[in-house]
Structures are given as C-alpha cells and as structure tokens.
mmCIF file of C-alpha atoms and ligand atoms in Angstrom:
data_model
loop_
_atom_site.group_PDB
_atom_site.id
_atom_site.type_symbol
_atom_site.label_atom_id
_atom_site.label_comp_id
_atom_site.label_asym_id
_atom_site.label_seq_id
_atom_site.Cartn_x
_atom_site.Cartn_y
_atom_site.Cartn_z
ATOM 1 C CA MET A 503 -24.367 -1.227 -12.926
ATOM 2 C CA SER A 504 -27.404 -3.461 -13.082
ATOM 3 C CA ALA A 505 -27.104 -7.195 -12.572
ATOM 4 C CA ASN A 506 -26.931 -9.008 -15.885
ATOM 5 C CA SER A 507 -25.895 -12.604 -15.431
ATOM 6 C CA SER A 508 -27.749 -13.984 -18.450
ATOM 7 C CA ALA A 509 -25.979 -12.063 -21.242
ATOM 8 C CA PRO A 510 -23.258 -14.245 -22.787
ATOM 9 C CA GLU A 511 -20.729 -11.399 -22.826
ATOM 10 C CA ALA A 512 -21.756 -9.843 -19.502
ATOM 11 C CA ALA A 513 -19.098 -7.600 -17.937
ATOM 12 C CA CYS A 514 -20.428 -8.157 -14.463
ATOM 13 C CA THR A 515 -23.138 -10.174 -12.739
ATOM 14 C CA VAL A 516 -23.609 -8.031 -9.647
ATOM 15 C CA ALA A 517 -24.527 -4.436 -8.850
ATOM 16 C CA LEU A 518 -21.338 -2.468 -8.154
ATOM 17 C CA PRO A 519 -20.980 0.753 -6.149
ATOM 18 C CA GLY A 520 -20.306 3.980 -8.060
ATOM 19 C CA SER A 521 -16.633 3.748 -7.089
ATOM 20 C CA LEU A 522 -16.165 0.713 -9.366
ATOM 21 C CA ARG A 523 -16.854 0.026 -13.026
ATOM 22 C CA ALA A 524 -16.704 -3.309 -14.813
ATOM 23 C CA ALA A 525 -16.044 -3.767 -18.503
ATOM 24 C CA ARG A 526 -15.056 -6.689 -20.670
ATOM 25 C CA ARG A 527 -13.106 -7.421 -23.828
ATOM 26 C CA GLY A 528 -13.658 -11.034 -24.813
ATOM 27 C CA ALA A 529 -12.248 -13.240 -22.076
ATOM 28 C CA VAL A 530 -10.656 -10.324 -20.218
ATOM 29 C CA GLY A 531 -12.581 -8.551 -17.481
ATOM 30 C CA VAL A 532 -11.576 -5.018 -16.523
ATOM 31 C CA LEU A 533 -12.415 -3.667 -13.088
ATOM 32 C CA THR A 534 -11.698 0.044 -12.658
ATOM 33 C CA LEU A 535 -11.520 2.099 -9.470
ATOM 34 C CA THR A 536 -13.585 5.176 -10.341
ATOM 35 C CA ARG A 537 -13.266 7.538 -7.391
ATOM 36 C CA PRO A 538 -10.471 9.828 -8.593
ATOM 37 C CA ALA A 539 -11.796 12.874 -6.705
ATOM 38 C CA LYS A 540 -10.840 11.020 -3.512
ATOM 39 C CA ARG A 541 -7.727 9.489 -5.125
ATOM 40 C CA ASN A 542 -9.503 6.127 -5.214
ATOM 41 C CA ALA A 543 -9.489 5.913 -1.430
ATOM 42 C CA LEU A 544 -11.064 2.584 -0.539
ATOM 43 C CA ASP A 545 -14.208 2.833 1.545
ATOM 44 C CA LEU A 546 -15.981 -0.284 2.732
ATOM 45 C CA HIS A 547 -18.554 -0.171 -0.122
ATOM 46 C CA THR A 548 -15.710 -0.307 -2.607
ATOM 47 C CA VAL A 549 -13.923 -3.115 -0.791
ATOM 48 C CA LEU A 550 -17.145 -5.159 -0.618
ATOM 49 C CA GLY A 551 -17.814 -4.356 -4.278
ATOM 50 C CA ILE A 552 -14.378 -5.727 -5.197
ATOM 51 C CA GLU A 553 -15.192 -8.917 -3.288
ATOM 52 C CA ASP A 554 -18.594 -9.213 -4.952
ATOM 53 C CA TYR A 555 -17.119 -8.742 -8.416
ATOM 54 C CA PHE A 556 -14.424 -11.397 -7.986
ATOM 55 C CA ARG A 557 -16.730 -13.917 -6.318
ATOM 56 C CA ASN A 558 -19.284 -13.575 -9.126
ATOM 57 C CA LEU A 559 -17.250 -13.309 -12.305
ATOM 58 C CA PRO A 560 -19.300 -13.814 -15.459
ATOM 59 C CA ALA A 561 -18.795 -17.044 -17.384
ATOM 60 C CA GLY A 562 -15.963 -17.005 -19.894
ATOM 61 C CA ILE A 563 -13.697 -14.524 -18.104
ATOM 62 C CA GLY A 564 -10.146 -15.935 -17.989
ATOM 63 C CA CYS A 565 -8.188 -12.988 -16.569
ATOM 64 C CA VAL A 566 -9.017 -9.672 -14.912
ATOM 65 C CA VAL A 567 -7.215 -6.359 -15.284
ATOM 66 C CA LEU A 568 -7.581 -4.046 -12.287
ATOM 67 C CA ASP A 569 -6.880 -0.387 -13.016
ATOM 68 C CA ALA A 570 -7.837 3.039 -11.755
ATOM 69 C CA GLU A 571 -9.073 6.399 -13.073
ATOM 70 C CA GLY A 572 -7.253 9.633 -12.345
ATOM 71 C CA GLU A 573 -3.671 10.357 -11.411
ATOM 72 C CA HIS A 574 -3.327 7.756 -8.656
ATOM 73 C CA PHE A 575 -4.005 4.052 -8.380
ATOM 74 C CA SER A 576 -5.225 4.347 -4.803
ATOM 75 C CA ALA A 577 -4.647 6.459 -1.672
ATOM 76 C CA GLY A 578 -5.512 3.416 0.458
ATOM 77 C CA LEU A 579 -8.045 3.209 3.228
ATOM 78 C CA ASP A 580 -10.659 5.953 3.236
ATOM 79 C CA LEU A 581 -9.433 7.567 6.428
ATOM 80 C CA SER A 582 -12.741 9.359 6.998
ATOM 81 C CA GLU A 583 -14.318 5.958 7.750
ATOM 82 C CA VAL A 584 -12.198 4.963 10.709
ATOM 83 C CA THR A 585 -11.691 8.054 12.824
ATOM 84 C CA GLU A 586 -14.287 6.972 15.411
ATOM 85 C CA SER A 587 -13.726 3.189 15.258
ATOM 86 C CA GLU A 588 -13.987 1.071 18.398
ATOM 87 C CA ILE A 589 -11.636 -1.918 18.682
ATOM 88 C CA GLU A 590 -14.315 -4.480 17.737
ATOM 89 C CA GLU A 591 -15.289 -2.439 14.662
ATOM 90 C CA GLY A 592 -11.654 -2.175 13.664
ATOM 91 C CA VAL A 593 -11.240 -5.946 13.738
ATOM 92 C CA ALA A 594 -14.447 -6.493 11.755
ATOM 93 C CA HIS A 595 -13.396 -3.831 9.234
ATOM 94 C CA SER A 596 -10.024 -5.486 8.683
ATOM 95 C CA ARG A 597 -11.631 -8.913 8.315
ATOM 96 C CA HIS A 598 -13.887 -7.522 5.520
ATOM 97 C CA TRP A 599 -10.761 -6.417 3.697
ATOM 98 C CA HIS A 600 -9.194 -9.845 4.241
ATOM 99 C CA ARG A 601 -12.156 -11.623 2.693
ATOM 100 C CA ALA A 602 -12.266 -9.211 -0.233
ATOM 101 C CA PHE A 603 -8.572 -9.405 -1.056
ATOM 102 C CA ASP A 604 -8.600 -13.191 -0.619
ATOM 103 C CA ALA A 605 -11.284 -13.193 -3.329
ATOM 104 C CA VAL A 606 -8.785 -11.372 -5.559
ATOM 105 C CA GLN A 607 -5.764 -13.562 -4.778
ATOM 106 C CA TYR A 608 -7.518 -16.915 -4.509
ATOM 107 C CA GLY A 609 -10.346 -16.385 -6.981
ATOM 108 C CA SER A 610 -10.956 -18.238 -10.195
ATOM 109 C CA VAL A 611 -8.683 -16.265 -12.549
ATOM 110 C CA PRO A 612 -5.336 -14.447 -12.529
ATOM 111 C CA VAL A 613 -5.504 -10.704 -11.854
ATOM 112 C CA ILE A 614 -3.213 -8.013 -13.294
ATOM 113 C CA ALA A 615 -2.923 -4.663 -11.485
ATOM 114 C CA VAL A 616 -2.106 -1.549 -13.528
ATOM 115 C CA LEU A 617 -0.298 0.820 -11.177
ATOM 116 C CA HIS A 618 0.325 4.537 -11.535
ATOM 117 C CA GLY A 619 0.740 7.476 -9.180
ATOM 118 C CA ALA A 620 0.216 6.711 -5.498
ATOM 119 C CA VAL A 621 0.019 3.023 -4.657
ATOM 120 C CA VAL A 622 -0.158 3.533 -0.939
ATOM 121 C CA GLY A 623 -1.494 1.939 2.209
ATOM 122 C CA GLY A 624 -4.520 -0.213 1.434
ATOM 123 C CA GLY A 625 -3.967 0.496 -2.267
ATOM 124 C CA PHE A 626 -0.601 -1.256 -2.025
ATOM 125 C CA GLU A 627 -2.290 -4.058 -0.056
ATOM 126 C CA LEU A 628 -4.812 -4.473 -2.890
ATOM 127 C CA ALA A 629 -2.031 -4.512 -5.488
ATOM 128 C CA ALA A 630 -0.166 -7.125 -3.426
ATOM 129 C CA ALA A 631 -3.178 -9.448 -3.675
ATOM 130 C CA THR A 632 -2.980 -9.487 -7.480
ATOM 131 C CA HIS A 633 -0.805 -11.884 -9.455
ATOM 132 C CA ILE A 634 0.956 -9.525 -11.835
ATOM 133 C CA ARG A 635 1.708 -5.865 -11.197
ATOM 134 C CA ILE A 636 2.495 -3.519 -14.075
ATOM 135 C CA ALA A 637 3.750 -0.122 -12.919
ATOM 136 C CA ASP A 638 4.215 2.907 -15.102
ATOM 137 C CA GLN A 639 6.963 5.470 -14.468
ATOM 138 C CA SER A 640 4.647 7.647 -12.356
ATOM 139 C CA ALA A 641 4.005 4.915 -9.774
ATOM 140 C CA TYR A 642 5.293 5.100 -6.236
ATOM 141 C CA TYR A 643 4.687 2.914 -3.231
ATOM 142 C CA GLY A 644 4.127 3.968 0.366
ATOM 143 C CA LEU A 645 2.817 2.619 3.648
ATOM 144 C CA PRO A 646 1.786 5.809 5.472
ATOM 145 C CA GLU A 647 -0.021 3.809 8.176
ATOM 146 C CA GLY A 648 3.000 4.366 10.415
ATOM 147 C CA GLN A 649 2.615 8.136 10.098
ATOM 148 C CA ARG A 650 -1.169 7.974 10.640
ATOM 149 C CA GLY A 651 -0.788 6.065 13.905
ATOM 150 C CA ILE A 652 -2.396 2.916 12.546
ATOM 151 C CA PHE A 653 -1.305 -0.423 11.071
ATOM 152 C CA VAL A 654 -1.914 -2.292 7.834
ATOM 153 C CA GLY A 655 -5.240 -4.137 7.951
ATOM 154 C CA GLY A 656 -5.906 -5.392 4.437
ATOM 155 C CA GLY A 657 -3.622 -8.406 4.524
ATOM 156 C CA GLY A 658 -0.514 -6.271 4.033
ATOM 157 C CA ALA A 659 1.371 -7.763 6.966
ATOM 158 C CA VAL A 660 1.023 -11.169 5.312
ATOM 159 C CA ARG A 661 1.403 -10.323 1.618
ATOM 160 C CA ILE A 662 3.797 -7.386 1.510
ATOM 161 C CA PRO A 663 6.726 -9.057 3.352
ATOM 162 C CA ARG A 664 6.387 -11.986 0.939
ATOM 163 C CA LEU A 665 6.793 -9.506 -1.892
ATOM 164 C CA ILE A 666 9.510 -7.165 -0.609
ATOM 165 C CA GLY A 667 10.706 -8.680 2.684
ATOM 166 C CA VAL A 668 10.180 -7.636 6.289
ATOM 167 C CA PRO A 669 13.146 -5.186 6.352
ATOM 168 C CA MET A 670 11.784 -3.049 3.477
ATOM 169 C CA MET A 671 8.268 -3.042 4.870
ATOM 170 C CA MET A 672 9.628 -2.205 8.314
ATOM 171 C CA ASP A 673 11.578 0.744 6.866
ATOM 172 C CA MET A 674 8.611 2.039 4.842
ATOM 173 C CA MET A 675 6.319 1.956 7.860
ATOM 174 C CA LEU A 676 8.760 3.245 10.462
ATOM 175 C CA THR A 677 10.141 6.096 8.375
ATOM 176 C CA GLY A 678 7.429 6.884 5.830
ATOM 177 C CA ARG A 679 9.906 6.204 3.028
ATOM 178 C CA THR A 680 8.342 5.895 -0.422
ATOM 179 C CA ILE A 681 9.736 3.774 -3.242
ATOM 180 C CA GLY A 682 9.621 5.003 -6.824
ATOM 181 C CA ALA A 683 8.663 3.034 -9.908
ATOM 182 C CA GLU A 684 12.229 2.231 -11.013
ATOM 183 C CA ASP A 685 13.365 1.031 -7.588
ATOM 184 C CA GLY A 686 10.067 -0.773 -7.145
ATOM 185 C CA PHE A 687 10.643 -2.656 -10.381
ATOM 186 C CA ARG A 688 14.218 -3.531 -9.404
ATOM 187 C CA LEU A 689 13.127 -4.709 -5.965
ATOM 188 C CA GLY A 690 10.222 -6.815 -7.208
ATOM 189 C CA TYR A 691 7.270 -4.635 -6.204
ATOM 190 C CA ALA A 692 6.080 -4.883 -9.813
ATOM 191 C CA GLN A 693 7.080 -7.419 -12.448
ATOM 192 C CA TYR A 694 6.780 -4.879 -15.297
ATOM 193 C CA LEU A 695 7.767 -1.235 -15.691
ATOM 194 C CA VAL A 696 6.344 0.725 -18.639
ATOM 195 C CA GLU A 697 6.211 4.299 -19.868
ATOM 196 C CA THR A 698 3.726 6.599 -18.159
ATOM 197 C CA GLY A 699 0.265 5.811 -19.460
ATOM 198 C CA GLY A 700 1.328 2.502 -20.997
ATOM 199 C CA GLY A 701 0.142 0.157 -18.256
ATOM 200 C CA ARG A 702 -3.345 -0.581 -19.535
ATOM 201 C CA ALA A 703 -2.189 -1.612 -23.023
ATOM 202 C CA LYS A 704 0.518 -3.863 -21.582
ATOM 203 C CA ALA A 705 -1.989 -5.386 -19.183
ATOM 204 C CA MET A 706 -4.466 -6.173 -21.968
ATOM 205 C CA GLU A 707 -1.703 -7.788 -24.025
ATOM 206 C CA LEU A 708 -0.666 -10.009 -21.102
ATOM 207 C CA ALA A 709 -4.257 -10.698 -20.072
ATOM 208 C CA ASP A 710 -5.082 -12.079 -23.524
ATOM 209 C CA LYS A 711 -2.172 -14.505 -23.214
ATOM 210 C CA ILE A 712 -3.062 -15.516 -19.658
ATOM 211 C CA ALA A 713 -6.739 -16.030 -20.516
ATOM 212 C CA GLY A 714 -5.578 -18.382 -23.273
ATOM 213 C CA ASN A 715 -3.641 -20.644 -20.895
ATOM 214 C CA ALA A 716 -4.986 -24.066 -19.998
ATOM 215 C CA PRO A 717 -7.405 -23.485 -17.097
ATOM 216 C CA MET A 718 -5.668 -26.127 -14.975
ATOM 217 C CA THR A 719 -2.342 -24.306 -15.344
ATOM 218 C CA ASN A 720 -3.878 -21.039 -14.158
ATOM 219 C CA PHE A 721 -5.561 -22.878 -11.288
ATOM 220 C CA ALA A 722 -2.252 -24.462 -10.277
ATOM 221 C CA LEU A 723 -0.481 -21.109 -10.363
ATOM 222 C CA ILE A 724 -3.082 -19.238 -8.324
ATOM 223 C CA HIS A 725 -3.964 -21.920 -5.792
ATOM 224 C CA ALA A 726 -1.130 -24.433 -5.626
ATOM 225 C CA LEU A 727 2.108 -22.514 -6.240
ATOM 226 C CA PRO A 728 1.855 -20.022 -3.328
ATOM 227 C CA ARG A 729 0.891 -22.816 -0.943
ATOM 228 C CA ILE A 730 3.614 -25.150 -2.180
ATOM 229 C CA ALA A 731 6.169 -22.362 -1.805
ATOM 230 C CA GLU A 732 5.189 -21.962 1.843
ATOM 231 C CA ALA A 733 4.873 -25.640 2.706
ATOM 232 C CA ASP A 734 7.757 -27.574 4.231
ATOM 233 C CA PRO A 735 9.858 -28.840 1.299
ATOM 234 C CA GLN A 736 8.828 -32.497 1.471
ATOM 235 C CA THR A 737 5.122 -31.625 1.667
ATOM 236 C CA GLY A 738 5.656 -29.166 -1.160
ATOM 237 C CA LEU A 739 7.228 -31.793 -3.372
ATOM 238 C CA VAL A 740 4.311 -34.178 -2.860
ATOM 239 C CA MET A 741 1.833 -31.371 -3.582
ATOM 240 C CA GLU A 742 3.812 -30.497 -6.697
ATOM 241 C CA ALA A 743 3.753 -34.111 -7.927
ATOM 242 C CA LEU A 744 -0.022 -34.285 -7.422
ATOM 243 C CA MET A 745 -0.634 -30.948 -9.146
ATOM 244 C CA ALA A 746 1.660 -31.893 -12.011
ATOM 245 C CA ALA A 747 -0.167 -35.192 -12.524
ATOM 246 C CA ILE A 748 -3.556 -33.473 -12.498
ATOM 247 C CA ALA A 749 -2.423 -30.831 -14.970
ATOM 248 C CA VAL A 750 -0.779 -33.239 -17.401
ATOM 249 C CA GLY A 751 -3.822 -35.525 -17.245
ATOM 250 C CA SER A 752 -6.177 -32.822 -18.510
ATOM 251 C CA HIS A 753 -7.474 -32.941 -22.098
ATOM 252 C CA GLU A 754 -6.186 -29.433 -22.667
ATOM 253 C CA ALA A 755 -2.621 -30.466 -21.755
ATOM 254 C CA LYS A 756 -2.774 -33.556 -23.928
ATOM 255 C CA SER A 757 -3.847 -31.614 -26.994
ATOM 256 C CA ARG A 758 -1.272 -28.840 -26.373
ATOM 257 C CA LEU A 759 1.519 -31.400 -25.997
ATOM 258 C CA ARG A 760 0.421 -33.169 -29.199
ATOM 259 C CA ASP A 761 0.303 -29.813 -30.998
ATOM 260 C CA PHE A 762 3.917 -29.135 -30.104
ATOM 261 C CA LEU A 763 5.167 -32.595 -31.017
ATOM 262 C CA GLU A 764 3.310 -32.464 -34.356
ATOM 263 C CA LYS A 765 4.749 -28.991 -35.133
ATOM 264 C CA ARG A 766 1.467 -27.101 -34.811
ATOM 265 C CA ALA A 767 2.457 -25.091 -31.729
ATOM 266 C CA GLY A 768 4.960 -22.276 -31.459
ATOM 267 C CA LYS A 769 8.430 -22.661 -30.001
ATOM 268 C CA VAL A 770 9.720 -20.659 -27.083
ATOM 269 C CA VAL A 771 10.742 -17.313 -28.577
ATOM 270 C CA HIS A 772 13.108 -14.880 -26.863
ATOM 271 C CA ARG A 773 13.103 -11.257 -28.003
HETATM 272 C C1 1HE B 2275 -8.614 10.918 0.993
HETATM 273 C C2 1HE B 2275 -7.568 9.972 1.086
HETATM 274 C C3 1HE B 2275 -7.734 8.893 1.980
HETATM 275 C C4 1HE B 2275 -7.007 11.456 -0.361
HETATM 276 N N1 1HE B 2275 -8.867 8.831 2.699
HETATM 277 N N2 1HE B 2275 -9.716 10.796 1.728
HETATM 278 N N3 1HE B 2275 -3.665 6.724 3.057
HETATM 279 C C5 1HE B 2275 -2.925 7.842 3.198
HETATM 280 O O1 1HE B 2275 -2.481 8.201 4.279
HETATM 281 C C6 1HE B 2275 -2.714 8.645 1.952
HETATM 282 C C7 1HE B 2275 -3.479 9.949 2.056
HETATM 283 N N4 1HE B 2275 -3.511 10.660 0.780
HETATM 284 C C8 1HE B 2275 -2.461 11.378 0.326
HETATM 285 O O2 1HE B 2275 -1.369 11.384 0.875
HETATM 286 C C9 1HE B 2275 -2.708 12.184 -0.927
HETATM 287 O O3 1HE B 2275 -4.109 12.351 -1.086
HETATM 288 C C10 1HE B 2275 -2.134 11.543 -2.219
HETATM 289 C C11 1HE B 2275 -0.611 11.610 -2.194
HETATM 290 C C12 1HE B 2275 -2.602 10.121 -2.401
HETATM 291 C C13 1HE B 2275 -2.661 12.349 -3.432
HETATM 292 O O4 1HE B 2275 -2.382 13.736 -3.243
HETATM 293 P P1 1HE B 2275 -3.195 14.822 -4.076
HETATM 294 O O5 1HE B 2275 -2.552 16.150 -3.783
HETATM 295 O O6 1HE B 2275 -3.299 14.400 -5.492
HETATM 296 O O7 1HE B 2275 -4.697 14.767 -3.503
HETATM 297 P P2 1HE B 2275 -5.287 15.427 -2.165
HETATM 298 O O8 1HE B 2275 -5.566 16.880 -2.365
HETATM 299 O O9 1HE B 2275 -4.481 15.071 -0.971
HETATM 300 O O10 1HE B 2275 -6.656 14.633 -2.011
HETATM 301 C C14 1HE B 2275 -7.776 14.879 -2.847
HETATM 302 C C15 1HE B 2275 -9.014 14.530 -2.040
HETATM 303 O O11 1HE B 2275 -8.978 13.135 -1.712
HETATM 304 C C16 1HE B 2275 -9.065 15.252 -0.714
HETATM 305 O O12 1HE B 2275 -10.428 15.434 -0.389
HETATM 306 P P3 1HE B 2275 -11.133 16.873 -0.637
HETATM 307 O O13 1HE B 2275 -12.550 16.648 -0.187
HETATM 308 O O14 1HE B 2275 -10.372 17.858 0.181
HETATM 309 O O15 1HE B 2275 -11.021 17.145 -2.116
HETATM 310 C C17 1HE B 2275 -8.474 14.270 0.265
HETATM 311 O O16 1HE B 2275 -8.908 14.466 1.596
HETATM 312 C C18 1HE B 2275 -9.025 12.969 -0.298
HETATM 313 N N5 1HE B 2275 -8.231 11.819 0.098
HETATM 314 N N6 1HE B 2275 -6.591 10.344 0.242
HETATM 315 C C19 1HE B 2275 -9.817 9.782 2.557
HETATM 316 N N7 1HE B 2275 -6.812 7.937 2.109
HETATM 317 C C20 1HE B 2275 -7.033 -1.719 5.634
HETATM 318 S S1 1HE B 2275 -5.982 -0.771 6.451
HETATM 319 C C21 1HE B 2275 -5.204 0.250 5.297
HETATM 320 C C22 1HE B 2275 -4.603 1.418 6.000
HETATM 321 C C23 1HE B 2275 -4.254 2.514 5.044
HETATM 322 O O17 1HE B 2275 -4.473 2.450 3.872
HETATM 323 S S2 1HE B 2275 -3.528 3.847 5.788
HETATM 324 C C24 1HE B 2275 -3.052 4.877 4.460
HETATM 325 C C25 1HE B 2275 -4.093 5.894 4.141
#
C-alpha cells in the first residue's frame, strides 16, 4: 500500500508488507493479516509492519479491528526464520516483537482481535496484546513452543499469564494441550464467543461504540487501568484518583454528564 497521510479518510499512512492490508470504515481502522497460504505465520516484516501501522495511525481513527484471511488467525512465529538463529539474534528478534506488540497494547486506540481457527504461539501472543478478543466457534488456542523446543518471545510470558494464569500457560506449554473456543471463552481467553464467521461483524459493531467513547476514557482504559491494576494498592488508588479527576475535567465528560442529567442521553439498557 502506498503512503497516503494527506487524505482525510486515509486507511493507512505507511507502506505495509504484502502480508498486511489496511482498510477503514469511518473511525474504525481494520488491519488484516493476509498470508493465509502460510497460515498467517508472522515473519519479521509482518511484525514490523504491525508496529508501523499502530505507531502511525491516520487521524480520526478511534478503534482498530485486527483480523485475518483464511482458515486460521495465525500459526505464530514463522519458524523458517529462526532455524539458524544465534543467541544475540534471538534476543534482538524477540525485542522487535516486544516493541511491535507494545505498539498494539499501548498505542493510541483500543484494538479488537477477531479470532478464528488456530490462534497459536506468536499468534496468541499478538491476540493477548489487544484489548478485546472476539472468538468464533472455530477458534482454538495453543502454545506449541514447548513442542518446538523454544519459548514464547513476543511478550507472551508477560501477557498470557495475566490473561489465563501461570498454571494454564504452564500446562499448555508443557503438554501441548490446546483450548477450544468454548473453554477459551469460559476461561477468559476471549471476552466474546460468536458463531463461526460472525467475528468481523461483531467486532465492527463494538468498534463503532468504542470509537465513540470520550477519548480520555479510552486513554485511561488503555494506559492507566492495566498499570493501576498492577501497582501496589495505595499507589493504584492515588493513580485512580488522578485519572478520574483528569477524565471528569474534560469538556467531553462535562457535556456527556449534562446530556444525561438533561435527559438527552440514553440510560443503561440490559438485554
Ligand atoms: C508455517 C507455519 C509457521 C504453517 N511457520 N510456516 N507455530 C507452530 O508451531 C504452528 C505450526 N503450524 C501448524 O501447526 C499448522 O500449520 C496449523 C495447525 C496452524 C494449520 O494447519 P494446516 O493443515 O491448515 O496448514 P499446514 O499444511 O500445516 O501449513 C500450510 C503452510 O503454512 C505450509 O507451508 P507449505 O509451503 O508446505 O504450503 C506450512 O509449512 C506453513 N506454515 N505454520 C512457518 N508457524 C515470538 S516467539 C513465538 C514462538 C511461536 O510462535 S512458536 C509456534 C510456531
């Protein structure tokens, strides 16, 4: 894709590798893994392309949906890239992945992953860096690193235990156990479970809502909440008070609060 930062509705401002495609619907960006012949295995070009995309989002994007072509979300690390790696190269390779997936998790907007088929190894690590995971019934999770004689290297040792706990990750890596979509939903791997093929539509519906949130709320959720949750409780409470004061002091919050009190905003609806 050619760079096109000047267009008001640009889908992307950087040149992406052929394994990625960017599109846009209004305030929702869509980044698609487009290497189905290799089951969306993540080579370094793709990982750096993901970083580039998230660090250079076009103006006006308020949420990104990350999905994948073909029958699988991602087969993880492109194993053909690392067979001859020296130790120093292995460290550098992993650190590239860390930077890229940090750009997903701690970027400027919330990210929704649409999961189907294999969500394994580095593909699971990528999904774990997103904020909302929607799995369809075909999805399954695996960490075959244990069987390949390697270790997670894309931030999985940090993010995955926070999602599913050390015991589950330990089991998956020691035994090669995979977890199906239903169990994954029950155990918190994904927040949503939908019919096969229904992930993209659900993601676009949620993305429209998320992109319509007050920007300071989305900022607080991406950048403050995970850090507060990991801070010691007293530090966390002070951080929370500061974040709350900043959010409530924004113009956007003031007008939303007035809208509710003057009956112009919707109530909480449960269906
Ligand atoms: C690949 C990769 C890959 C497929 N690297 N080329 N990840 C894994 O250990 C998972 C390895 N992949 C699989 O177990 C299977 O491919 C799947 C279960 C995901 C899909 O099976 P299937 O039958 O649909 O596809 P396939 O026939 O196995 O693969 C199609 C092609 O994709 C084939 O290449 P071809 O040239 O023979 O057509 C495969 O070689 C290729 N392919 N997966 C390279 N991963 C930052 S550290 C992260 C560490 C990890 O992620 S370790 C986990 C790696």
